[in-house]
Short mmCIF file of C-alpha atoms in Angstrom, two decimals:
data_model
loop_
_atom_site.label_atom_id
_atom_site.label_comp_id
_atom_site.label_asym_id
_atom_site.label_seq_id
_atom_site.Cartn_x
_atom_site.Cartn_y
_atom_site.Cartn_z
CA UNK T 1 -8.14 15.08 -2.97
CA UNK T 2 -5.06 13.57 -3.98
CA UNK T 3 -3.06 16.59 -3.11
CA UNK T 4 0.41 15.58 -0.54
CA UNK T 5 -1.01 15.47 2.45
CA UNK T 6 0.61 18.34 4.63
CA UNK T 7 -2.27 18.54 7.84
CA UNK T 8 -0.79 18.51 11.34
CA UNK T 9 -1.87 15.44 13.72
CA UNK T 10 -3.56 16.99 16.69
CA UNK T 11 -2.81 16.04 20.21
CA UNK T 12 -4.59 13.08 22.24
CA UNK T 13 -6.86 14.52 24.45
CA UNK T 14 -7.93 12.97 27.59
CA UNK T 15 -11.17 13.30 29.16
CA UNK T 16 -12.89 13.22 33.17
CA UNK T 17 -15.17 9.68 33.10
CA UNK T 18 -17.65 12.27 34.53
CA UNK T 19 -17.75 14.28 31.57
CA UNK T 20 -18.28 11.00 29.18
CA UNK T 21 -20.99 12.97 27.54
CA UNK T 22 -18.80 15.19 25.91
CA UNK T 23 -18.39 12.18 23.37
CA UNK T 24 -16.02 13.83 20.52
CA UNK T 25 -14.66 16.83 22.46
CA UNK T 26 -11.43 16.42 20.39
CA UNK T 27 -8.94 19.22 22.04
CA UNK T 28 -10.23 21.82 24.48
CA UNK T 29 -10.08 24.15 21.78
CA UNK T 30 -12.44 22.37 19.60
CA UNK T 31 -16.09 22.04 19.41
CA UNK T 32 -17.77 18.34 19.98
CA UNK T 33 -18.40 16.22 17.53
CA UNK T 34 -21.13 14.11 16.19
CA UNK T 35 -23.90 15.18 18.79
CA UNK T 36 -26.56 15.46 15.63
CA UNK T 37 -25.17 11.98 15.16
CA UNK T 38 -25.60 10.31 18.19
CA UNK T 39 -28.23 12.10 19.72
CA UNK T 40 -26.33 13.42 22.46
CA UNK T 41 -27.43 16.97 24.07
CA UNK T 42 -26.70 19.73 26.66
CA UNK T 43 -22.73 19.26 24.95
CA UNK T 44 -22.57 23.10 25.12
CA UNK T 45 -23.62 23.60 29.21
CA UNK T 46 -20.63 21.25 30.20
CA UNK T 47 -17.85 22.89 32.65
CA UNK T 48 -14.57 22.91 31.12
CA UNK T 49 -11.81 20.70 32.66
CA UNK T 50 -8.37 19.21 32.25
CA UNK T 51 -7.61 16.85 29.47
CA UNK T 52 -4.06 14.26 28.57
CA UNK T 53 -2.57 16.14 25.75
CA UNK T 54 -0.08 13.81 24.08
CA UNK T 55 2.32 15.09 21.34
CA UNK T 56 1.53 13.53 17.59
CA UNK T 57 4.49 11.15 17.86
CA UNK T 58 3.02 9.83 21.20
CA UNK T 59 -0.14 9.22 19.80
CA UNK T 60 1.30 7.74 16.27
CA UNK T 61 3.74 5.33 18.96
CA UNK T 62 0.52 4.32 20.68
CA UNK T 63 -1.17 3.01 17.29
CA UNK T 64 1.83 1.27 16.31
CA UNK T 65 1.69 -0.89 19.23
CA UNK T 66 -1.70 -1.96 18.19
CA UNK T 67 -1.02 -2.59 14.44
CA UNK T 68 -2.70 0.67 12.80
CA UNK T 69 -0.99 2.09 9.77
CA UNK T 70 0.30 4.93 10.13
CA UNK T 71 3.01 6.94 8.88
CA UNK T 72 6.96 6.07 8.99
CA UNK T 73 8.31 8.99 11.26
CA UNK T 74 11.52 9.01 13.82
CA UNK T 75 11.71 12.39 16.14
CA UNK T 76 15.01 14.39 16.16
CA UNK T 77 16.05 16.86 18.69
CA UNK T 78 18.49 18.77 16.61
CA UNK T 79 18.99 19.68 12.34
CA UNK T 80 22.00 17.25 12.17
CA UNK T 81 19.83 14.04 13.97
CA UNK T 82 17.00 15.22 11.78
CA UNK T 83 18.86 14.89 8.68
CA UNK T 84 19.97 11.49 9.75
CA UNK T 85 16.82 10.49 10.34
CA UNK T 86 15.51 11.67 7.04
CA UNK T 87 17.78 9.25 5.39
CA UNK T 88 17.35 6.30 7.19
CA UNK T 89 13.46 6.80 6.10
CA UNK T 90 14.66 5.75 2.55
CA UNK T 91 11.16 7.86 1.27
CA UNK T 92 11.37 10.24 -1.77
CA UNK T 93 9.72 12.83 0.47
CA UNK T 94 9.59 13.81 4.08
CA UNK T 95 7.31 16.08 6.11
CA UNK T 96 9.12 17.80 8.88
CA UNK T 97 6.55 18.50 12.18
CA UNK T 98 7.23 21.06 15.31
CA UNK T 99 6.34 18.90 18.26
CA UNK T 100 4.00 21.01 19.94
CA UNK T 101 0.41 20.72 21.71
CA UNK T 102 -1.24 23.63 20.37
CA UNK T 103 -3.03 24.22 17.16
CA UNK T 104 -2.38 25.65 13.76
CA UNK T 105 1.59 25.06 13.62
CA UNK T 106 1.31 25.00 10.04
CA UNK T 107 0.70 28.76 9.37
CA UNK T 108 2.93 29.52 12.75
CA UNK T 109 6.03 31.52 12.89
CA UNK T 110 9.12 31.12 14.83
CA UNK T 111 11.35 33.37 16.86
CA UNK T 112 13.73 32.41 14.32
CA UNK T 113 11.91 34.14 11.23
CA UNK T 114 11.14 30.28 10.01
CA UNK T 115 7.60 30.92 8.39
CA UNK T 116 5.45 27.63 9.44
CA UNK T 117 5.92 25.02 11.67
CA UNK T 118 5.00 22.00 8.77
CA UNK T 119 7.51 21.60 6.24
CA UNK T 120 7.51 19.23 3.39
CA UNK T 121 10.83 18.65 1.31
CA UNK T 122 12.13 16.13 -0.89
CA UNK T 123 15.72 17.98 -0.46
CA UNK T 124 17.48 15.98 2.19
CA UNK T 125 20.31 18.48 2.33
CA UNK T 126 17.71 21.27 3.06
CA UNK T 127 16.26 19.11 6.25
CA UNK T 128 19.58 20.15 8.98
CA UNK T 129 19.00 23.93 8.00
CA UNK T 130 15.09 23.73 8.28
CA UNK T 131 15.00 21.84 11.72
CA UNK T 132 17.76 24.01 12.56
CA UNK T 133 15.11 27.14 12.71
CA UNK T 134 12.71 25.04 14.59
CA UNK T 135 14.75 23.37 17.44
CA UNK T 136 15.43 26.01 20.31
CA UNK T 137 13.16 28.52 19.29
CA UNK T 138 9.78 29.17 19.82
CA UNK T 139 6.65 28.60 17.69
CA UNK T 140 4.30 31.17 18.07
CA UNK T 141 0.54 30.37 16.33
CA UNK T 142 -3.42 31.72 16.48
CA UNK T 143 -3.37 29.20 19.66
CA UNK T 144 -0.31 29.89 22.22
CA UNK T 145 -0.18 32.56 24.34
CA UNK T 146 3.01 35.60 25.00
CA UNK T 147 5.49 34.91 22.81
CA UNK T 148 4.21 31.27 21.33
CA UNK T 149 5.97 27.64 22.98
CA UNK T 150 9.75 26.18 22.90
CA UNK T 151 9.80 23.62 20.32
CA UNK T 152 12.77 20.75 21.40
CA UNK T 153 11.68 18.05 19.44
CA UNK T 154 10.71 17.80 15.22
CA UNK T 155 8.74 14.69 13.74
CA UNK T 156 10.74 13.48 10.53
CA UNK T 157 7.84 11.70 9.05
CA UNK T 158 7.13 9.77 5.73
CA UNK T 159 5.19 11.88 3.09
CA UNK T 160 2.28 10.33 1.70
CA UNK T 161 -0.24 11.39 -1.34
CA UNK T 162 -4.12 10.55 -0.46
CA UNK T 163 -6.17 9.00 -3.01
CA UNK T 164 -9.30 9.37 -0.95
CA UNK T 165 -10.42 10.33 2.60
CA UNK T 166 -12.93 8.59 4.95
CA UNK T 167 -13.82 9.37 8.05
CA UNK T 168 -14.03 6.91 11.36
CA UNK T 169 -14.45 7.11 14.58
CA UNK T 170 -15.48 5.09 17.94
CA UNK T 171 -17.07 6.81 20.52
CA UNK T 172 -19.06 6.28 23.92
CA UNK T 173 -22.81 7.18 23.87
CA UNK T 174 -25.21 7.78 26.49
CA UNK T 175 -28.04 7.09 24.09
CA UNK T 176 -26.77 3.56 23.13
CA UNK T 177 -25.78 2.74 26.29
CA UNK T 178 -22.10 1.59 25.11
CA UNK T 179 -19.65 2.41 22.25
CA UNK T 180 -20.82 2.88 19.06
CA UNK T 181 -18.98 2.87 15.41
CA UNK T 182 -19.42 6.21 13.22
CA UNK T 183 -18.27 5.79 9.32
CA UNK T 184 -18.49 8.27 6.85
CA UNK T 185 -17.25 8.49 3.08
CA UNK T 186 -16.56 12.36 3.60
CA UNK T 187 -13.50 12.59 5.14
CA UNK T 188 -11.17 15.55 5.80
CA UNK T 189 -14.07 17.79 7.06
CA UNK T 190 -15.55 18.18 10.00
CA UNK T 191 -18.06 15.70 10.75
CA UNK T 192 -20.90 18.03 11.90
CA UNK T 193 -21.13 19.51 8.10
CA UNK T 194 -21.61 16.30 7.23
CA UNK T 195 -24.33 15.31 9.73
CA UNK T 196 -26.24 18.47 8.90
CA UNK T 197 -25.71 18.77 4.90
CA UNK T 198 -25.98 15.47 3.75
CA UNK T 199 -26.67 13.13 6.94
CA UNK T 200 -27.20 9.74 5.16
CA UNK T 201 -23.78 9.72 3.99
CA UNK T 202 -23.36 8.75 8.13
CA UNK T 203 -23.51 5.12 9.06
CA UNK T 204 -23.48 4.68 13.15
CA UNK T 205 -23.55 0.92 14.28
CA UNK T 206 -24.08 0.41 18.16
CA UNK T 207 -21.92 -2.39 19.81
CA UNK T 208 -23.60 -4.47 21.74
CA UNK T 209 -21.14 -5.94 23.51
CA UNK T 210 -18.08 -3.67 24.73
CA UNK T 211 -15.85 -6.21 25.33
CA UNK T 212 -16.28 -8.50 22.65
CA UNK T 213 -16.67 -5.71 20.04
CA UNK T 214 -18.35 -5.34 16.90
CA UNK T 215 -18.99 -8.13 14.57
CA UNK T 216 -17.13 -8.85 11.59
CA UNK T 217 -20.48 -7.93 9.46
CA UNK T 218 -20.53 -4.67 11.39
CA UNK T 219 -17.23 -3.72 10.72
CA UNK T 220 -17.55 -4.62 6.91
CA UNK T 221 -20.59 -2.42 6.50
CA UNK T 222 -19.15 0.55 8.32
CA UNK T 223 -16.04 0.23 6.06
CA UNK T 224 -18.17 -0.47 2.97
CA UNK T 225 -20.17 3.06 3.88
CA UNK T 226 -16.75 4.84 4.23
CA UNK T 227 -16.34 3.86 0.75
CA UNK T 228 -13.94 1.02 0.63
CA UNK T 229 -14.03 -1.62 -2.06
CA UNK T 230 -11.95 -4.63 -3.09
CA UNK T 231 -8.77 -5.11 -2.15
CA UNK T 232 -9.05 -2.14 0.29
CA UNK T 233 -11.83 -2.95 2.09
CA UNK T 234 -10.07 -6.14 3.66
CA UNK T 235 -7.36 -3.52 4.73
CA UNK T 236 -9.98 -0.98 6.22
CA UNK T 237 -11.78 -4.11 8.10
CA UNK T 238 -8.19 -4.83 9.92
CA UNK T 239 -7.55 -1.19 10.60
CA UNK T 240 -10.78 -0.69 12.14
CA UNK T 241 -11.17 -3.56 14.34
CA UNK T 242 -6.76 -2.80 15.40
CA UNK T 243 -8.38 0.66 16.52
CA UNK T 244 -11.14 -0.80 18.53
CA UNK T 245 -8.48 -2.57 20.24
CA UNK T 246 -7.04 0.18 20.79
CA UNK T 247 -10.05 1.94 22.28
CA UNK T 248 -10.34 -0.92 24.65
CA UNK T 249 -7.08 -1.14 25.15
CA UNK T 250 -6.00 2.43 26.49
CA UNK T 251 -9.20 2.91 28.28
CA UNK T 252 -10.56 5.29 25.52
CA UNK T 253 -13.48 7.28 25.48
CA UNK T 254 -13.14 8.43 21.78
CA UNK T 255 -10.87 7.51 19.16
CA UNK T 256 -10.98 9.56 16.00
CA UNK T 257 -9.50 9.44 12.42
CA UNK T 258 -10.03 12.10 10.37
CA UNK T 259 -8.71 10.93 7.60
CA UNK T 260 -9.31 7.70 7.40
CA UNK T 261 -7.04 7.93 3.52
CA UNK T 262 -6.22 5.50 0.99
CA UNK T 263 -3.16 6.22 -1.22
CA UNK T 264 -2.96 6.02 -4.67
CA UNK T 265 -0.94 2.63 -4.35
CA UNK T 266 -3.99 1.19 -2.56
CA UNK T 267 -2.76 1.62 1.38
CA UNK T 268 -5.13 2.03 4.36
CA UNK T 269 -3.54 4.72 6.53
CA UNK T 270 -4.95 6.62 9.74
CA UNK T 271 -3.11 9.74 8.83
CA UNK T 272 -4.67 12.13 11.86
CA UNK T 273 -5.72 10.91 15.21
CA UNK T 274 -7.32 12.38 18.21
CA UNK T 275 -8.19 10.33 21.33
CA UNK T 276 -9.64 10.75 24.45
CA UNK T 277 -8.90 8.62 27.84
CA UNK T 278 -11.01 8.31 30.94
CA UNK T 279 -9.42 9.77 33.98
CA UNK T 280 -10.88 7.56 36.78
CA UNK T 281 -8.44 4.76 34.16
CA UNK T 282 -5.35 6.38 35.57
CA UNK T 283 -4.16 3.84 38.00
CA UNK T 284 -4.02 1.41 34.99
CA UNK T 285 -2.53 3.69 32.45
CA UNK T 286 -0.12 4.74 33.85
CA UNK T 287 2.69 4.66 30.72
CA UNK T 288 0.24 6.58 29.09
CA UNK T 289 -0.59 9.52 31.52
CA UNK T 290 3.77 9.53 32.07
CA UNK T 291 3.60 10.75 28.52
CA UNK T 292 2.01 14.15 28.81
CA UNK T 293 3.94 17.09 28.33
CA UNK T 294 3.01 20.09 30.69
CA UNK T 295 5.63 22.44 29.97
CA UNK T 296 2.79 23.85 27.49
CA UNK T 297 0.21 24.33 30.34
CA UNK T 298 -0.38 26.85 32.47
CA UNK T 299 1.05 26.15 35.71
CA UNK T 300 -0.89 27.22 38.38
CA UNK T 301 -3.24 24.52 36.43
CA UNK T 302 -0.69 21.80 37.06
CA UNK T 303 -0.03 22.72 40.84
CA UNK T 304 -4.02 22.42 41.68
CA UNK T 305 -4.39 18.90 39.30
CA UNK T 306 -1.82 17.63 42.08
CA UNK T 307 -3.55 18.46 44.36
CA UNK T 308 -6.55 17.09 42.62
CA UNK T 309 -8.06 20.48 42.49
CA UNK T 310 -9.73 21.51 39.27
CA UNK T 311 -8.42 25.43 38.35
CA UNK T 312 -8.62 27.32 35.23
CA UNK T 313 -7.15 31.11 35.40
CA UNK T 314 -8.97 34.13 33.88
CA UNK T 315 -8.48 37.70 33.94
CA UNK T 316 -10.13 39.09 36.91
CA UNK T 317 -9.40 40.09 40.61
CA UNK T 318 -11.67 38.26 42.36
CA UNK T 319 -10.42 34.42 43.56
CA UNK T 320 -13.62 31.96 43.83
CA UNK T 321 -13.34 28.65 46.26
CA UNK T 322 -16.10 26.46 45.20
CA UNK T 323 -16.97 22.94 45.27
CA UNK T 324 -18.87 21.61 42.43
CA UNK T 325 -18.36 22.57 39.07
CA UNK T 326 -22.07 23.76 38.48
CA UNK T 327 -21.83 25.96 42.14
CA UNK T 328 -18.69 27.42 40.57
CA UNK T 329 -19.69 28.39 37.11
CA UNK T 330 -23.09 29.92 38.93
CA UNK T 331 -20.58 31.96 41.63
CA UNK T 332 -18.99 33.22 38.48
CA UNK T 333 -21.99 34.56 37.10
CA UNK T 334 -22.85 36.18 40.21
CA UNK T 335 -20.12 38.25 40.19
CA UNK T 336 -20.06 39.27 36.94
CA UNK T 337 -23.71 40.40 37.48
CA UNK T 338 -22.50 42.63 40.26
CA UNK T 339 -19.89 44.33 37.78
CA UNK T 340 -17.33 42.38 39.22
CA UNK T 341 -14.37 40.02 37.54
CA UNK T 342 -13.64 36.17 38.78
CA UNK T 343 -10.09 35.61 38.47
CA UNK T 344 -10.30 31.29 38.21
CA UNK T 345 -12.72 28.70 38.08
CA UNK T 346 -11.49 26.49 41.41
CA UNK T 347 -13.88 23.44 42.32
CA UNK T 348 -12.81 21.55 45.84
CA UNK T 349 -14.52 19.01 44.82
CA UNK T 350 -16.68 17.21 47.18
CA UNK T 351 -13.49 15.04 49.12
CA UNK T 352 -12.13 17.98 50.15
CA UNK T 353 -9.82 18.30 52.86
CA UNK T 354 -8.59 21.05 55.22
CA UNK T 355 -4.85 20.50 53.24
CA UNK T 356 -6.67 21.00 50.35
CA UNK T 357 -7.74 24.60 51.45
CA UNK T 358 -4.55 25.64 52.40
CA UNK T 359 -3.11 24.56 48.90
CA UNK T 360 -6.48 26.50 47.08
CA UNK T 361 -5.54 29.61 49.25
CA UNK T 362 -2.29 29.28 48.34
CA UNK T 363 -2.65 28.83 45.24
CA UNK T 364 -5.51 31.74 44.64
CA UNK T 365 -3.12 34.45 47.13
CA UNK T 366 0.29 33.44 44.48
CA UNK T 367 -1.66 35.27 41.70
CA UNK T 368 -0.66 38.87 41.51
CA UNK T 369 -3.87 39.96 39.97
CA UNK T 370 -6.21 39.04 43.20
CA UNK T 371 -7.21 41.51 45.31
CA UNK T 372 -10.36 39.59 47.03
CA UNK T 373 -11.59 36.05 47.60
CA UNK T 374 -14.86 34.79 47.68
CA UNK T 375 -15.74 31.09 49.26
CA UNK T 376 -19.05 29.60 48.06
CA UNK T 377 -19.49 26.12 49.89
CA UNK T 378 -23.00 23.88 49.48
CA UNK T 379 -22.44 21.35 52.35
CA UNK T 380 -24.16 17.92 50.72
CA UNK T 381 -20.92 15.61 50.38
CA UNK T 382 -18.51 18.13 51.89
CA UNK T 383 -18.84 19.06 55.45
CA UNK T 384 -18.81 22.61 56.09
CA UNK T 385 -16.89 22.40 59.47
CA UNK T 386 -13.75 20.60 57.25
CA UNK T 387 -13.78 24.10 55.42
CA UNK T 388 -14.37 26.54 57.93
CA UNK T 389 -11.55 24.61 60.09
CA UNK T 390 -9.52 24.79 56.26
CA UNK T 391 -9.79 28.59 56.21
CA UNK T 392 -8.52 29.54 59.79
CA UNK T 393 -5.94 26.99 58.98
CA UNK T 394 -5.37 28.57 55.50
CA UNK T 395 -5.85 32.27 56.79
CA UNK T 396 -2.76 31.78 59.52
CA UNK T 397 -0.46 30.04 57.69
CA UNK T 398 -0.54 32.36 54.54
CA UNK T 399 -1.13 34.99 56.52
CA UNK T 400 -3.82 36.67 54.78
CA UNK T 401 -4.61 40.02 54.57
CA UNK T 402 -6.73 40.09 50.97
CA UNK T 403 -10.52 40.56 52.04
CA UNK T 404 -12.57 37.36 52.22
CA UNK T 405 -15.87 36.32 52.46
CA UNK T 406 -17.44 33.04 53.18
CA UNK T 407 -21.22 31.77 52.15
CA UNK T 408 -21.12 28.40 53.83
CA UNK T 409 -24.90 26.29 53.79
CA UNK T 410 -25.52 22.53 54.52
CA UNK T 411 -23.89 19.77 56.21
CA UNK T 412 -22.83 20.91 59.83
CA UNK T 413 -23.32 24.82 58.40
CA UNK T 414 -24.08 25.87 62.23
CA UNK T 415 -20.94 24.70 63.68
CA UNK T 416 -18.63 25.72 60.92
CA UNK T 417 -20.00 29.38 61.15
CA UNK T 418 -19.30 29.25 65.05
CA UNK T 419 -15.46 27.89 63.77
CA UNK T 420 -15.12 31.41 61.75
CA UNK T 421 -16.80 33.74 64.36
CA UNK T 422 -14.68 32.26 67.44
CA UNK T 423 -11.25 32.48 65.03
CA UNK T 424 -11.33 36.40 65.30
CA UNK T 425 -10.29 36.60 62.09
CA UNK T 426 -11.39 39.59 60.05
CA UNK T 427 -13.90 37.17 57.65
CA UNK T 428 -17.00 38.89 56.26
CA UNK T 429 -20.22 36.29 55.98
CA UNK T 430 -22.61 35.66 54.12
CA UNK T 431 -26.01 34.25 54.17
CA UNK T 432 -26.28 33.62 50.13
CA UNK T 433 -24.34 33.59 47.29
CA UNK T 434 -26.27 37.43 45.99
CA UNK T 435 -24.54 38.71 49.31
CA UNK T 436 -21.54 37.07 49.26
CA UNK T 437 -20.81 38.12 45.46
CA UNK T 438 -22.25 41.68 46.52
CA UNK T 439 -19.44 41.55 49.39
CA UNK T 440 -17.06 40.70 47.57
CA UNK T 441 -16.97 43.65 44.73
CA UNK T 442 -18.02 46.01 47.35
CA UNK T 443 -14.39 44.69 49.01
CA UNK T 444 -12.26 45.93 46.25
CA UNK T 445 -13.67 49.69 46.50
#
């Protein structure tokens, strides 16, 4: 260690309070965290969804607010404000940051020919020319898609040296029944090498109390096991109970720092960050959730989350209208077991409305690449007759002509099969989801 410290701050990530289990997802990209630590299982059978990605200078702003150390950094939007910037730092060195959501900027490449998307310079003059091949052209890396992501904003940011790293992190687990502190003396690695080489270097201590948080003597031993001594350990003490504040404070289902440094003139910095918020915490964060950034999503993903549909795209032909995440993952499977190709993961939910299936129709018939669509409704909380009435609603207002079959079962199943039969639209049932899948290959020969 003690090398400048050059790693990229990844994005906040936000997470569904139904998938709480996932404790230390980190991005979507990313494998959890710290489930030999905690205890928590089944991480790997969980149904992706839709998480807050905040830019690193969002998530260094939100820290400020609560006190936490971290870096000096200002955000420019062009070479020249970049160089002012630079100055006005009054540091001997200054790492320059593309502000962008996906992964592995550092070894990226822009449209520009600039090699790497993480710069560090202690020639000021240099900065304008630098920033100038990152602002307005896109940043292409192992983790965007096409030709890589427009890059309109650079992080000017202090460049430290790290002594030592730690690692830290507060999370929400099912086996403790509440939040629980996780400390570590080996930072700047992933924490699951950790847990599984040398596990007693680990120190979790359970909360008892969420809103009061942890004791002073709990904080002191989890900074003592992260290494901290003297002088430093009063600093590490303040950062970590300013980050449970944070945790509380933004509605947080994770906060991690990875690493958790101390410089060789004896400061306590958080240098990289990733947190996680609970959805259903929305209508009281709302300053937070105005942050995110979408332009690097994909959009038929930002349509269906306003219409409070879940949606992922994939590469097939056939569109799937499901409600449940479980029923949807299993339709998916189905298909592909009948050689076919599902072209989205789209759970309803189970508050759907008949608006709602005209927007899923919609957006399922606006992709090019479907040629079929296959409904798979399980009427417990949703009413079958709401979606049968959806889709002769949906099927005359679109117009469809793409082949579609229907497997309703459950609440009111009788009456919303009776809805489809006396529509006279051209609607091929089924009777389970084998059939249905079966159908709905057999529809694209």
């Amino acid at each position: 260690h003690g090398a400048k410290y050059k790693v990229e701050m990844a994005s906040i990530c936000g997470a569904c309070h139904h998938q709480s289990s996932r404790l230390l997802h980190g991005l979507v990209r990313r494998k959890p965290l710290l489930h030999k630590v905690t205890g928590v299982v089944g991480l790997w059978q969980q149904p992706p969804v839709r998480h807050l990605n905040l830019h690193e200078h969002q998530s260094k702003g939100l820290m400020e607010q609560y006190g936490i150390k971290v870096q000096s950094f200002r955000i420019a939007e062009s070479g020249g404000e970049a160089a002012r910037l630079a100055r006005e730092l009054k540091v001997p060195e200054v790492v320059l940051k593309a502000q962008v959501l996906a992964g592995g900027r550092g070894k990226g490449s822009f449209s520009s020919g600039l090699q790497g998307g993480v710069k560090v310079t202690k020639d000021f003059d240099s900065v304008e020319g630098i920033v100038s091949q990152m602002v307005g052209y896109k940043l292409k890396t192992k983790q965007t898609t096409g030709d890589g992501v427009l890059v309109t904003k650079v992080m000017v940011a202090e460049a430290l040296d790290i002594e030592r790293e730690s690692y830290f992190a507060i999370v929400l687990d099912r086996a403790h029944g509440g939040a629980v502190l996780v400390g570590s003396s080996e930072g700047g690695v992933d924490i699951e090498e950790v847990a599984a080489s040398t596990p007693e270097k680990i120190c979790t201590m359970p909360v008892a109390d969420l809103s009061a948080g942890p004791s002073d003597e709990q904080v002191t031993t989890v900074a003592q096991a992260m290494g901290f001594t003297g002088p430093s350990l009063k600093q590490a003490v303040q950062q970590i109970k300013s980050l449970y504040k944070l945790f509380l404070g933004v509605d947080a289902t994770q906060v991690e720092i990875n690493p958790f440094g101390e410089t060789p003139d004896g400061k306590v910095v958080c240098f990289d960050a990733k947190i996680s918020f609970d959805d259903n915490a929305k209508f009281r964060q709302k300053e937070v959730f105005a942050m995110e950034d979408t332009s690097e999503s994909d959009p038929r993903e930002v349509e269906a989350a306003s219409y409070n549909l879940n949606y992922i795209g994939m590469t097939g032909n056939i569109g799937c209208l499901v409600n449940g995440a479980g029923l949807a993952m299993a339709t998916m499977d189905i298909i592909k077991l009948h050689d076919g190709d599902p072209a989205n993961f789209l759970d309803c939910g189970g508050g759907v409305n008949e608006q709602q299936v005209l927007q899923a129709f919609q957006l399922l018939t606006n992709d090019s690449q479907v040629k079929a669509i296959l409904v798979n409704i399980f009427g417990g909380i949703v009413n079958c007759a709401t979606i049968a009435n959806g889709i002769v609603g949906a099927c005359r207002t679109i117009n469809l002509t793409l082949p579609l079959v229907v497997r309703l079962e459950g609440t009111n199943v009788e009456e919303a099969k009776s809805i489809l039969e006396k529509s006279g639209l051209p609607i091929l049932s089924a009777s389970d989801l084998t059939e249905a899948a079966a159908k709905a290959v057999a529809s694209l020969q």
